Coordinates of C-alpha atoms in Angstrom, one line a residue:
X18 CA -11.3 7.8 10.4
X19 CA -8.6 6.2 12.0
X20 CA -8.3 5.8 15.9
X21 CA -5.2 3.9 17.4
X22 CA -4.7 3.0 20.8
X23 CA -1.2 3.0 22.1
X24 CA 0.0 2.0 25.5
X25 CA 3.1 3.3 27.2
X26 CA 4.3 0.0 28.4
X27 CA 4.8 -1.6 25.4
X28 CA 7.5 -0.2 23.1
X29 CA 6.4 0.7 19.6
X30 CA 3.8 -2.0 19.8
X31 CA 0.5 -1.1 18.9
X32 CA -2.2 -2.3 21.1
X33 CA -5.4 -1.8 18.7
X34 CA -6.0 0.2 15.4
X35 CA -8.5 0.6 12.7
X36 CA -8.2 2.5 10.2
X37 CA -10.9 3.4 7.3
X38 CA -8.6 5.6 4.6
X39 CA -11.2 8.6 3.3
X40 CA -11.2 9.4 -0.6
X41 CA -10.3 13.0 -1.6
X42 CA -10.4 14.9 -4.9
X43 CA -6.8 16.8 -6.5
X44 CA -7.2 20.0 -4.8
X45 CA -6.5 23.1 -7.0
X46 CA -2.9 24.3 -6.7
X47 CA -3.7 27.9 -6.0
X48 CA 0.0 29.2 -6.6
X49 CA 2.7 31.2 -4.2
X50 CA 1.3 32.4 -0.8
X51 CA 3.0 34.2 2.0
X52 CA 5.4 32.1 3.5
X53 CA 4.7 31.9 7.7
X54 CA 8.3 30.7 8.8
X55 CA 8.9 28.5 11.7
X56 CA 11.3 29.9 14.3
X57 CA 15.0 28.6 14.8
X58 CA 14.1 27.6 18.7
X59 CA 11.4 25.3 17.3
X60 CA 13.2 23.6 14.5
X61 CA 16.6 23.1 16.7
X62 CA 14.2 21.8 19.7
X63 CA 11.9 19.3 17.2
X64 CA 15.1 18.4 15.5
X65 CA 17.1 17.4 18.9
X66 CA 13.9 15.9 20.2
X67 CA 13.2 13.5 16.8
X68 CA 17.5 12.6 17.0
X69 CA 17.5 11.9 20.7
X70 CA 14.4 9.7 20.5
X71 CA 15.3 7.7 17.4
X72 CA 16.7 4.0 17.8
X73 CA 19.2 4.1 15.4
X74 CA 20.8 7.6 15.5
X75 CA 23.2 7.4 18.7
X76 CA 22.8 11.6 19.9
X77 CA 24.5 12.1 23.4
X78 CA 27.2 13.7 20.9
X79 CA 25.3 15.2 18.6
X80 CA 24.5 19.2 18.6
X81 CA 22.0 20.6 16.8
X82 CA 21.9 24.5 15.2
X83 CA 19.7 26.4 13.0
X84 CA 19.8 29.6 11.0
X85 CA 16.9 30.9 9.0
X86 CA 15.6 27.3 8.6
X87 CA 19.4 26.2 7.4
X88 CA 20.2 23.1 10.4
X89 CA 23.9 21.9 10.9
X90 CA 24.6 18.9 12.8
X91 CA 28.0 18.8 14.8
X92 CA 29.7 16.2 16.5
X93 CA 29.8 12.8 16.2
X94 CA 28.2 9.5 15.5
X95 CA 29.8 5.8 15.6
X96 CA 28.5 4.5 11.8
X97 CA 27.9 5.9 9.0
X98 CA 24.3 4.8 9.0
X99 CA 23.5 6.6 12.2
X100 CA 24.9 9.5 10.1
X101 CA 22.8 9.2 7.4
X102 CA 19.7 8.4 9.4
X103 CA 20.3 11.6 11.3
X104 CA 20.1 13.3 8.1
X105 CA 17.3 11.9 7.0
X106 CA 15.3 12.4 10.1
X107 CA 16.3 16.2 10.3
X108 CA 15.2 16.5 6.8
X109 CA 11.7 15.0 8.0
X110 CA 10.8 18.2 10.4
X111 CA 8.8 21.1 8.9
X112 CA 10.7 23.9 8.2
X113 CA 13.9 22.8 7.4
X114 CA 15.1 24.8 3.9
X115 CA 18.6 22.7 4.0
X116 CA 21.4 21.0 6.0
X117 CA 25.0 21.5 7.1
X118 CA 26.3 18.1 7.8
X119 CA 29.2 18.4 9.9
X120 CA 28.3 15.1 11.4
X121 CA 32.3 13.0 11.9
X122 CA 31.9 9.2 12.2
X123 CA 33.8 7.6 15.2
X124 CA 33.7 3.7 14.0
X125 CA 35.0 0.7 16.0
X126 CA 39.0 0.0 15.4
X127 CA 39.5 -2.1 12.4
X128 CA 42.8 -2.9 10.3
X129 CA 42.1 -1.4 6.6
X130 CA 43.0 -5.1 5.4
X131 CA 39.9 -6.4 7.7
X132 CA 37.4 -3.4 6.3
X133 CA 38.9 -3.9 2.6
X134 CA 37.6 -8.3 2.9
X135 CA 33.9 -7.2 4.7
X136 CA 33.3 -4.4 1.8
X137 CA 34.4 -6.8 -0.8
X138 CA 31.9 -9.4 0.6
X139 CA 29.2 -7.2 1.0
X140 CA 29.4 -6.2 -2.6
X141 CA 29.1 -9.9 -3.7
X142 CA 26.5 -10.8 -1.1
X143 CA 24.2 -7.6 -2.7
X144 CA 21.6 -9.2 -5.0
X145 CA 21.9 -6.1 -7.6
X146 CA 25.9 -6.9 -7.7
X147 CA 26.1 -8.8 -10.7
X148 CA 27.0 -6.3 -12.9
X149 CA 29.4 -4.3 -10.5
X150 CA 33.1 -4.0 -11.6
X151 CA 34.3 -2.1 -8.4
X152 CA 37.7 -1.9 -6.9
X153 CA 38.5 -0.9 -3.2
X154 CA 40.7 0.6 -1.0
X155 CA 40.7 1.4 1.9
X156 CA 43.3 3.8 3.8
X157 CA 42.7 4.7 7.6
X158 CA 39.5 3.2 7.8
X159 CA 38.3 5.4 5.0
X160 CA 37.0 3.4 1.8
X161 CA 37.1 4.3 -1.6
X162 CA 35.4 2.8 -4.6
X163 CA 36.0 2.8 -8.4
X164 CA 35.4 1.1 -11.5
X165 CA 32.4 1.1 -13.5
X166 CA 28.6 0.4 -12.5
X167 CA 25.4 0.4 -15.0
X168 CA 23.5 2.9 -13.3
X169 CA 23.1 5.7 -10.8
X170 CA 20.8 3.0 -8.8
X171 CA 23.8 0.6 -8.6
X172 CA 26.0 3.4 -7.8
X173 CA 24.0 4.2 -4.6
X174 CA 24.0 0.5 -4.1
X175 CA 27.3 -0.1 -4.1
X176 CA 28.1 2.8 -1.6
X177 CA 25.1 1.2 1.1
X178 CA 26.3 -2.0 1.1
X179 CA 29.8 -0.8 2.3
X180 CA 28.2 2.0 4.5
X181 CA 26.8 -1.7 6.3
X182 CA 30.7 -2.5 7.7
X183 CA 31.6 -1.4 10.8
X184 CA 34.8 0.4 11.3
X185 CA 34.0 2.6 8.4
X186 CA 35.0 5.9 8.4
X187 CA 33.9 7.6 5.6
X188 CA 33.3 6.6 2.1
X189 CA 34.2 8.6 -1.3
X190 CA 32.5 7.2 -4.1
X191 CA 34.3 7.6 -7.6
X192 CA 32.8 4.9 -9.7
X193 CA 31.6 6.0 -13.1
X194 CA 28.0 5.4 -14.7
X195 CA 28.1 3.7 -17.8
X196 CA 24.8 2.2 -19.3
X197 CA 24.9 -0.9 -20.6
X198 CA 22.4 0.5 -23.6
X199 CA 22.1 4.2 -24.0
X200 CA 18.7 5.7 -23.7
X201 CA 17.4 9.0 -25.3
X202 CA 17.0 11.6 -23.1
X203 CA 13.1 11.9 -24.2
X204 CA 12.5 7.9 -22.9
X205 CA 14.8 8.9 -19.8
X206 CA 12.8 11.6 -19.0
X207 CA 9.4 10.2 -19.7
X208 CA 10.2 7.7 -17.0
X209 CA 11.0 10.6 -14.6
X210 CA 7.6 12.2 -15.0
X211 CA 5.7 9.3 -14.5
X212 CA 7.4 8.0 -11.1
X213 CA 6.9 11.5 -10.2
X214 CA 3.3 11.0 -11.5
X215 CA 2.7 8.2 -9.1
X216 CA 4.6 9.4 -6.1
X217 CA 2.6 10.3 -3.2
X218 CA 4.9 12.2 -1.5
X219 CA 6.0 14.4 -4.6
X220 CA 3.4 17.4 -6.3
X221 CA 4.7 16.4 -9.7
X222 CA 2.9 19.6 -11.4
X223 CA 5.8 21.9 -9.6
X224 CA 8.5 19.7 -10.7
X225 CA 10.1 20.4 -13.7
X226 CA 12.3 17.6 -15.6
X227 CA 15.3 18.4 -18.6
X228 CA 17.6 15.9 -19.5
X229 CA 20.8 16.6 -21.8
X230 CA 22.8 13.6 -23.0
X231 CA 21.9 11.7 -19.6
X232 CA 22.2 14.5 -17.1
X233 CA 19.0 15.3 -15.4
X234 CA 18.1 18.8 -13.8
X235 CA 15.4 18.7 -11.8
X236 CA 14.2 22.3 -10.6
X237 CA 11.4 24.3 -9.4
X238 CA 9.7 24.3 -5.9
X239 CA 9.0 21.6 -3.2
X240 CA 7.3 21.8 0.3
X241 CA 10.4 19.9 2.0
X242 CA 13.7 18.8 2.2
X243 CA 11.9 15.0 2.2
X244 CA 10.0 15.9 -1.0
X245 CA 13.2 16.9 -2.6
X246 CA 15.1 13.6 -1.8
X247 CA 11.8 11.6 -3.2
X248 CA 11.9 13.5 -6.5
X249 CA 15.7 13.2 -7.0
X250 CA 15.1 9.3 -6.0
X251 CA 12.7 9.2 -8.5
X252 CA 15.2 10.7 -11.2
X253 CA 17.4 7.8 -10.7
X254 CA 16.1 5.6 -14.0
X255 CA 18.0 3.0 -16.1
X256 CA 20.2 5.4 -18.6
X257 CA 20.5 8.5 -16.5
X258 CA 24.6 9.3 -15.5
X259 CA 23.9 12.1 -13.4
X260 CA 20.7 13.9 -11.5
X261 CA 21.5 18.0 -10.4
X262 CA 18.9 18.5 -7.9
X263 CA 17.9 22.4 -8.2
X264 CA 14.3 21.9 -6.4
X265 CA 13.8 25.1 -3.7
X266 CA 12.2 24.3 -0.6
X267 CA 9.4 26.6 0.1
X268 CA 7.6 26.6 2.9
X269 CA 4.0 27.9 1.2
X270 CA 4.5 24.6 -1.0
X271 CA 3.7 22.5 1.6
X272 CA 0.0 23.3 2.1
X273 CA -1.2 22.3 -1.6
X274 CA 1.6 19.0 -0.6
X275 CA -0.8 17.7 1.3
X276 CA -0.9 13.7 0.2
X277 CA -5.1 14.0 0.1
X278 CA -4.5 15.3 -3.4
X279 CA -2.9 12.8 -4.9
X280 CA -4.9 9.7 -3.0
X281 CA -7.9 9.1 -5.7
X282 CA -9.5 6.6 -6.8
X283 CA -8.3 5.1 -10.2
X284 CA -9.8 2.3 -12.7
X285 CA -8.1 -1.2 -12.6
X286 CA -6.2 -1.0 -15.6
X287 CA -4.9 2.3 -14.9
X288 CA -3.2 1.4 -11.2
X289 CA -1.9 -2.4 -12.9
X290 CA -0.1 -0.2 -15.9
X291 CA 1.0 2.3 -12.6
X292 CA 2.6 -0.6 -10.5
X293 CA 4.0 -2.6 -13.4
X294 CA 5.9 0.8 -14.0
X295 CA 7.1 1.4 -10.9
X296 CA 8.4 -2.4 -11.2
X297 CA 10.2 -1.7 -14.3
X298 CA 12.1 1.1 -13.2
X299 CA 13.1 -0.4 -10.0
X300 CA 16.7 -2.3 -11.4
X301 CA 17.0 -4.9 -8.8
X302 CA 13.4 -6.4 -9.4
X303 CA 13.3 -5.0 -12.9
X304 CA 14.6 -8.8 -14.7
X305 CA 11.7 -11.0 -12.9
X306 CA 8.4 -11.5 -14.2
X307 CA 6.4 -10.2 -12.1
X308 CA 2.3 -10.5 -12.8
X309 CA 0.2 -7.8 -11.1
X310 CA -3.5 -8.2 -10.6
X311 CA -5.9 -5.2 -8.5
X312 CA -8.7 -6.1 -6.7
X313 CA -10.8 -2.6 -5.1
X314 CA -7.2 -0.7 -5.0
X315 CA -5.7 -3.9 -3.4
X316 CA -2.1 -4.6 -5.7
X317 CA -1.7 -8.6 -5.4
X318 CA 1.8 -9.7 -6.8
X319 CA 2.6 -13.4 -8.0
X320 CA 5.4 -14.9 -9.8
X321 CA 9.3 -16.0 -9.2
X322 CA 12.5 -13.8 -7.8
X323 CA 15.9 -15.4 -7.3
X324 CA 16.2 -13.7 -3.7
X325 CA 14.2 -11.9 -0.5
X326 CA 15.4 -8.8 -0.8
X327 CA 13.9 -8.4 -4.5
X328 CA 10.5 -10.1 -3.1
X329 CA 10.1 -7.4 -0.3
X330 CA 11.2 -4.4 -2.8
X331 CA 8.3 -5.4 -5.0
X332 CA 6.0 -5.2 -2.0
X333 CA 7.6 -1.6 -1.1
X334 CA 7.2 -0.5 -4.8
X335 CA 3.3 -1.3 -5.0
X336 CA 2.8 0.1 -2.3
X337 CA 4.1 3.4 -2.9
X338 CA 1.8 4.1 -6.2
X339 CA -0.6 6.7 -6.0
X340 CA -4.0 5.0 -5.8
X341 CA -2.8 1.6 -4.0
X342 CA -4.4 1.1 -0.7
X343 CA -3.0 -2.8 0.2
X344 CA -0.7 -4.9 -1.2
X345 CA -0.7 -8.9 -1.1
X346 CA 2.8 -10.5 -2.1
X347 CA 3.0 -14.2 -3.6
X348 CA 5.9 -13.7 -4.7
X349 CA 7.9 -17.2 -4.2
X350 CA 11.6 -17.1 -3.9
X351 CA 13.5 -19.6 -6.0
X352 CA 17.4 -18.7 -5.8
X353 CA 19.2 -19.6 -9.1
X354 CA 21.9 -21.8 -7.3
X355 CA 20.9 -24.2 -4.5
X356 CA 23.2 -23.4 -1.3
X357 CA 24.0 -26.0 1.4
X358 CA 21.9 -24.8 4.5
X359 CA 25.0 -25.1 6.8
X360 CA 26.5 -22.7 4.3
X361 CA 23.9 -19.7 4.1
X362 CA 23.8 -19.7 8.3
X363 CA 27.8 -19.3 8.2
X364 CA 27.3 -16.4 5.4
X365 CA 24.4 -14.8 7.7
X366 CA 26.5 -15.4 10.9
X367 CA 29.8 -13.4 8.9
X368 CA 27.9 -10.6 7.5
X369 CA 25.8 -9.8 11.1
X370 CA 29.4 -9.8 12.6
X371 CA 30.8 -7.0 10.8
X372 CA 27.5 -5.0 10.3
X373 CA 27.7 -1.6 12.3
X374 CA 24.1 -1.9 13.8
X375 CA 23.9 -5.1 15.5
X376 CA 27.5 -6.4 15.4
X377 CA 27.8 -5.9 19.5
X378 CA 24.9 -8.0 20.1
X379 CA 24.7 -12.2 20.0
X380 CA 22.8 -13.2 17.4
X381 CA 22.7 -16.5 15.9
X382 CA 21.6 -18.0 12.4
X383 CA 20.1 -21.4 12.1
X384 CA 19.1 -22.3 8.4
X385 CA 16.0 -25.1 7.4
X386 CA 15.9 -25.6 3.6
X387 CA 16.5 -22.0 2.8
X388 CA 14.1 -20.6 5.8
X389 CA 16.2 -18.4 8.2
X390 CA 15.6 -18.7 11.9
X391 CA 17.2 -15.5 13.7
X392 CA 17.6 -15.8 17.8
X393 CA 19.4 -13.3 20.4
X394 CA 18.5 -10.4 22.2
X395 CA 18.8 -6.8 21.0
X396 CA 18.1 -3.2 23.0
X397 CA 15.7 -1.8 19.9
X398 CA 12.9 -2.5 17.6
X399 CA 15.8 -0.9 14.7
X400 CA 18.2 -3.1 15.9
X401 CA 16.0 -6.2 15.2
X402 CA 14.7 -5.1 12.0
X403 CA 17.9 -4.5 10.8
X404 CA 19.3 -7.9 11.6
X405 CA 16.6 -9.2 9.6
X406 CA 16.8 -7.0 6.7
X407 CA 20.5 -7.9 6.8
X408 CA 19.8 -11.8 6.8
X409 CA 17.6 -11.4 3.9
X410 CA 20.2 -9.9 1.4
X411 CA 22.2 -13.2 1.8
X412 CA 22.1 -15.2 -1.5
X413 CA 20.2 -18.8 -0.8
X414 CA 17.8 -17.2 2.0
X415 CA 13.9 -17.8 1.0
X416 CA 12.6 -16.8 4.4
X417 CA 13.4 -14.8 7.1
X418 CA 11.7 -16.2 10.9
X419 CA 13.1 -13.2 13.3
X420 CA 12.7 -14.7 17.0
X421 CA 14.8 -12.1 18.3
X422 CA 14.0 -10.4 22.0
X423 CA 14.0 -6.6 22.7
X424 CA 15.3 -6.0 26.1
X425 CA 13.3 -4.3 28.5
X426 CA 13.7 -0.9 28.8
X427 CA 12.7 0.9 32.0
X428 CA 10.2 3.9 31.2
X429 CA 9.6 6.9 33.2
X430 CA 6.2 7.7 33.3
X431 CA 4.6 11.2 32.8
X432 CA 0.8 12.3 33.3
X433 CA -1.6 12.0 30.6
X434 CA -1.5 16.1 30.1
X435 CA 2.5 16.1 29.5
X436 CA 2.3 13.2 27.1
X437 CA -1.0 14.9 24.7
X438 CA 1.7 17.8 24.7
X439 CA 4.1 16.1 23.1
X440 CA 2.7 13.5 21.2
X441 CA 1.2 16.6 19.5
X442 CA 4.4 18.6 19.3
X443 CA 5.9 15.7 17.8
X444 CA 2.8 15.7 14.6
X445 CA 3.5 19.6 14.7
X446 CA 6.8 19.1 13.0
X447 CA 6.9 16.0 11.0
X448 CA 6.5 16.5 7.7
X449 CA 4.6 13.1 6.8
X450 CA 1.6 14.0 9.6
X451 CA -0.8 16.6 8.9
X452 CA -1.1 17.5 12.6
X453 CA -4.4 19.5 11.7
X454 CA -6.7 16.2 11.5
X455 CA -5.9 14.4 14.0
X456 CA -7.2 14.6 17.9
X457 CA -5.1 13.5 20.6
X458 CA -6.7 12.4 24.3
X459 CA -4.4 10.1 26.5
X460 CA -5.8 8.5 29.4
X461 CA -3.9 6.6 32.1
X462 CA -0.7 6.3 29.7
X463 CA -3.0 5.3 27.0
X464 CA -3.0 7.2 23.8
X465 CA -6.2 7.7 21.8
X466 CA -5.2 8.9 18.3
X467 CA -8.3 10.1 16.2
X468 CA -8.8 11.5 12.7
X469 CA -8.4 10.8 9.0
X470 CA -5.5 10.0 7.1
X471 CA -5.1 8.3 3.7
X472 CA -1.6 6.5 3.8
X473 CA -0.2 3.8 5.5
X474 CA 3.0 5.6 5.7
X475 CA 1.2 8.5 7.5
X476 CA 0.2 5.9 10.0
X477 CA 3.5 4.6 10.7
X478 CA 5.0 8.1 11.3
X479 CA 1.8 9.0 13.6
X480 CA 2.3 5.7 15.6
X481 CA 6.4 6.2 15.9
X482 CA 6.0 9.9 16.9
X483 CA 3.2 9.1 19.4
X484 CA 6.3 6.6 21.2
X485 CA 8.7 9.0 20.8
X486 CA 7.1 11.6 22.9

């Protein structure tokens, strides 16, 4: 039973919750039923409503259609990260069988010379970029990248880190997979079927897996558009080149989807041999040493990583097996190279400057041996996160303190009977909520949210769709 309180005062801020997660069996996949579709209207309307509420997708130019479930997005967006974002929330609402990005990018004006210099340092301030052997150029603000990377992981990497300058345009990625030690297909896709195994977002029983001199097919039938980005994420293992993602959405799928199944109880020794897995076939944590212990389905990490980023990835990647209910990380941080305190501030300083998210606001970087201390005001909750997630990818940084400030933001208020509405219309269509066990009652602008769920990622999504309405 979980019951959180939420006040509509406090942005995103949760006033109490307790949650108790409830223990269910695999249900039975019972095979195809009728499909009950969800009209256009409501897909266009839950899809404009999730974009226009979202911190990081800018929308006032942003139009929304569908046709028989298929959505294109129109207009324009100033990054490519709002771009993306918006993509990734659209795929979040029920319904949605695919997506027509049309999306243009209107950046900030930048000289190519000045977007060439920032991509180039963003590459060498990545932690995962020591094996990268990537050129780039960059014509009318649009960045290409070549050259030779280890893995379809590091490939995605490299493209991220230069989605993370402002002024870019678009970016066409043309660098070529090439495994440092070749892999049979039967080891490659092994791998696959277990991170499907221990994904709770992916019913690994409808997923098929063939893999042909590195090339990995993935067919047969998922509930969502999210499910299918999860399983092709999880196709993305050291010695695969390529992944062709066949999976159909079907809407009938999502009903057996529902996470319950695949939150069970397992023995010690099974969830330690799950999470050091899902360790190993993450590539930038994949070189540490990293001892996992389970206490009552609590993951608790220890050992050494050379940088944040890897420590907080390890967090993310236990907490993401099927069975893990908690995850304590004593992971210490002990870069390879010492760096002059002075100097990691200046590199935090540079790489906030030119980041697309939070480059308008002032922020500044002071740096006590190797401990971060982030000040400045911002106009979101994304906005600050992101600054800090940014700060943590710099090479030298142990800890991250984030004192930044949200500026207040003047709400309009609506009666308790509007807001149930929509907090519920918001569960309605997201993907991650299953809308049908949970009660909603607000009373005086306070939100009572009441029922069972059995992820902490279910919670999240409940909590931000509750302030989105």
């Amino acid at each position: 039973m979980i019951k959180t309180r939420i006040s509509s005062h406090i942005m995103r801020q949760v006033i109490a919750w307790t949650a108790i997660f409830c223990i269910a069996g695999i249900p039975k996949h019972t095979g195809a039923a009728e499909e009950v579709p969800i009209s256009d209207e409501d897909i266009t309307m839950a899809v404009t409503t999730e974009l226009s509420t979202d911190q990081a997708v800018s929308s006032h130019l942003v139009e929304v259609t569908t046709d028989k479930g298929i959505v294109t997005l129109s207009g324009s967006v100033d990054n490519l990260l709002a771009r993306e974002r918006a993509v990734k929330l659209t795929r979040s609402i029920k319904g949605v069988r695919g997506i027509i990005n049309n999306l243009t990018v209107n950046p900030v004006s930048r000289s190519d010379n000045e977007i060439a210099n920032d991509v180039i340092s963003a590459l060498l301030f990545d932690p995962s970029a020591d094996s990268y052997e990537i050129d780039v150029i960059v014509e009318n603000r649009n960045v290409t990248l070549s050259g030779k990377v280890e893995s379809l992981a590091e490939r995605r990497f490299a493209e991220k880190a230069a989605m993370g300058v402002k002024g870019v345009r678009s970016i066409e990625n043309n660098c070529v997979v090439i495994p440092a030690e070749k892999r049979a297909d039967q080891d490659i896709k092994a791998d696959i079927e277990r991170n499907l195994e221990f994904d709770p977002y992916v019913y690994e029983e409808m997923v098929d897996v063939e893999v042909d001199d590195g090339t990995v097919v993935l067919s047969g039938t998922v509930g969502s558009l999210s499910e299918k980005a999860f399983a092709f994420n999880d196709a993305m293992v050291p010695g695969a080149t390529n992944v062709d993602n066949k999976l159909k959405v079907k809407l009938w799928a999502d009903d057996p989807l529902r996470r319950d199944g695949k939150i069970v109880v397992k023995p010690e020794h099974e969830l330690i041999e799950s999470i050091r897995h899902s360790l190993r076939a993450d590539e930038r944590i994949s070189d540490f040493d990293i001892k996992v212990a389970v206490d009552n389905s609590t993951a608790i990490l220890t050992g050494i990583v050379d940088n944040l980023s890897a420590k907080t990835r390890a967090e993310q990647d236990a907490r993401n097996v099927v069975g893990v209910y908690r995850v304590i990380n004593r992971l210490r941080v002990r870069p390879e190279k010492l760096l002059d305190d002075a100097e990691i501030a200046e590199n935090i300083q540079y790489i906030l400057k030119w980041d697309p998210v939070v480059e308008r606001h002032e922020i500044t970087a002071t740096v006590r041996n190797g401990k971060a201390y982030l000040r400045g005001k911002v106009d979101s909750k994304y906005e600050r996160d992101r600054a800090e997630k940014t700060a943590s990818r710099i090479p030298g940084v142990i800890e991250v303190s984030n004192h930044i400030k949200i500026r207040r933001t003047q709400w309009d208020y609506a009666n308790d009977k509007i807001l149930e509405s929509a907090i519920e219309r918001e569960f309605r269509f997201n993907w991650f909520v299953d809308e049908e066990d949970l009660e909603v009652e607000v009373t005086d602008g306070v939100a009572v949210i009441a029922g069972e769920i059995e992820l902490k990622r279910e919670l999240a999504a409940i909590v931000d769709n509750a302030f989105d309405a």
